[in-house]
């Protein structure tokens, strides 16, 4: 019953994905068996006949720039900018064509062969060596019966349109467990006199080969093709009393019978699918399977009448989600800058390997005079904070957004009575025995860093520097402590300053009863920052400033002004801030589409560059600060956006609250944008707020629908969170979690969410897969490879969204609430953990904002109590009745309810 139309194309997508991911698509439980295409062949690609370049790929060091094309069995590289010292770069390696993943053995004889043809005369340097570039085993025309190693340091000259066919043999004089073969094609420098090739040169590569003539033990393994499951589910699990949906791959126009089976293959439930048809975002023909009314806990899988199966999953409570919550929060500790990361505080994975020395323990950065800025000069101390992503940059705008989400996560818990999930001693961090809530301790690490980014004197006093990072991009496979690149700070911007104002104001109200001095420091910084931003309302970061660090450009800060003003009003009660906000178009609004800055029409309500809705969410947590009319406006705005996402889920074959849009301000193509998974999570957070405000189950189930997508109910059959799910991602783009390319580095810990499908396909690894931009369905533009930074990056803002959503899901979707300190490696944050409360179990007195504000919601609360009774509450009631600690009236009410059930 599978649809034949498009099968060939889909097979090509799957084949390319298998080549790139380095892991194959098979039926669940099938063992991967490497096969070898050519005995002795060390390369994963030799002739490019299938349109795939990988593992060969280009790599650029700014200002070096290249373009490439793979067609007619040839890999063609075009030099756009050679880079080199004369252009502000380093040397010929600013433009490279390379193949990694090699192993060279001392004493083995190797045969190297390749063909190269440039459109202009020039020179090139080729070598086999380690990834750092300081060890070479072979280079240029070196050969056993020819020129030796020391006589072949010079680049190889080549004429215009000359095809140089090279074949030499050499014997390795040392071993390298991790090696690469690279061609240097870039500019001038200390080791290169003049550019290798002029701008515009097109260089063709073909018939690449590296054969180990001594042994085939290290031949490049070709993996079997991975076949995704025929039924796509949340691979982690479903909550027993909530909606449970899956997606069946089928082009049948009629309902398909399906069965839910337990671990022993016994059928425990039967049903019929609902035909959906073509899901445009994935180009899959699908059905929807709904088994919501099955509630028995256990481990199960789905199977349809044609034999299509799902991965196994659980139906249970909050245990796995509680584990995910604390693992996702541990991400922030492990990405701290300026502190040793100790194994005792790592919640998952190989804790000894993941432990590391402090990165940038004295992070002194030089202030750059760019962007028309001529303020302070010299250097500042920017030690501390979180590394933003896979690199070692630290950015106030994205750091601010991440910090706000974490602080909002705590403020939400405080509002709804489950803050004990984050109490002192609940998280694996060094500060978990200081009497302060652990989640606030983690947030403070970033807040204190942001305070260091304040301009302390001169015309721009009170503003915040935009970002701090390396002068140039560092390579993969480097520990933060080993990063000795020069550190720079970019000038202050209005956006960074308003991020500081908003987050510091938020922090002040959370810390006021815990550490008044720190709260006062934060509030003073917030008020000063807001005034400084008003004096300099149009100091923007360029949208394309990305040398050594992410751009994080923003040319529209009206949303940031509204956000900061309302955070200050909520904290201080000063009506002047309220008046500032009311004049803003973002006042108490929750947009359903984002524009401005990098965004054009993104399907979402907020992100790091669009922060207006954050103020509205803070207002929802603090209704006592607003009059009745404003409270109603806030609720209506949140509910309207949530309703839009509910509709979107209903119109998506995979049930996600997200869809295609314009890719970027500089790319008018349509599809999923960079970091699409974060918009799934953020849009689910809006639905979570709607549930907290209304207690209407559709919003809770809508938020869970976003989690289902992230954890496996998607077209790629991936859980996009490491360590969670049968087929979870393994290799997010990260400098230190680099085991995929170097065994001496660790794998990523559990609880790391990647950016996910990205139709922009900006990185050379994805482009080298053979995929063509615009030809791959949006939901399938994903590869699990550390080199695929445009789809597999991990960042603090994305993990902050994951942690927020996971906490809400664990708390609200199960009667037990969050299981406190449930870490995936079994570690306990403190020795007396057994004496602490173990869950945030919801009690009869639990309330929501709406129920506090309105007395006419009693029936709603009664309905909720009846729906969420369960075994745990029944036991509580019976116990209370036996010992006589409950009133007769309540006893009769509960007995009546049990009789009704």
Coordinates of N, CA and C in Angstrom, one line a residue, residues 72 97 162 173 179 252 305 318 321 327 471 552 657 661 685 713 731 735 829 896:
X72 N 28.1 15.6 -12.7 CA 28.7 14.9 -13.8 C 30.0 14.2 -13.3
X97 N 39.9 21.9 0.8 CA 39.1 20.8 0.4 C 39.7 19.5 1.1
X162 N 45.0 22.7 -17.0 CA 45.9 21.5 -17.0 C 45.3 20.4 -16.0
X173 N 55.7 6.8 8.4 CA 56.7 6.7 9.4 C 56.2 6.9 10.8
X179 N 43.1 11.2 11.4 CA 43.9 12.0 10.3 C 42.9 12.5 9.3
X252 N -3.1 4.9 1.6 CA -4.4 4.3 1.4 C -5.5 5.4 1.7
X305 N -2.0 -3.3 9.9 CA -2.4 -4.6 9.2 C -1.4 -5.0 8.1
X318 N 5.6 10.6 34.9 CA 6.5 11.6 34.6 C 8.0 11.3 34.8
X321 N 10.4 12.0 31.8 CA 10.4 13.4 31.6 C 11.1 14.2 32.7
X327 N 18.5 16.6 33.1 CA 19.6 16.5 32.1 C 19.6 17.7 31.2
X471 N 38.6 35.7 18.1 CA 38.9 36.6 16.9 C 38.5 35.9 15.6
X552 N 24.1 37.6 15.4 CA 23.1 38.0 16.3 C 22.8 39.5 16.1
X657 N 3.3 22.1 16.1 CA 2.8 23.5 16.1 C 3.8 24.4 15.3
X661 N 8.1 28.9 6.3 CA 8.0 30.4 6.2 C 9.2 30.8 5.3
X685 N 5.3 26.3 24.3 CA 5.2 27.1 25.6 C 4.1 28.0 25.6
X713 N 8.1 11.7 16.8 CA 6.9 11.7 15.9 C 7.2 12.8 14.8
X731 N 25.2 13.2 17.6 CA 26.4 14.0 17.3 C 26.1 15.5 17.0
X735 N 32.3 21.9 19.9 CA 33.7 21.8 19.8 C 34.3 20.7 20.7
X829 N 22.0 14.8 43.9 CA 22.7 16.1 44.1 C 23.3 16.2 45.5
X896 N -18.3 9.4 47.5 CA -19.3 9.5 46.4 C -18.6 9.5 45.1

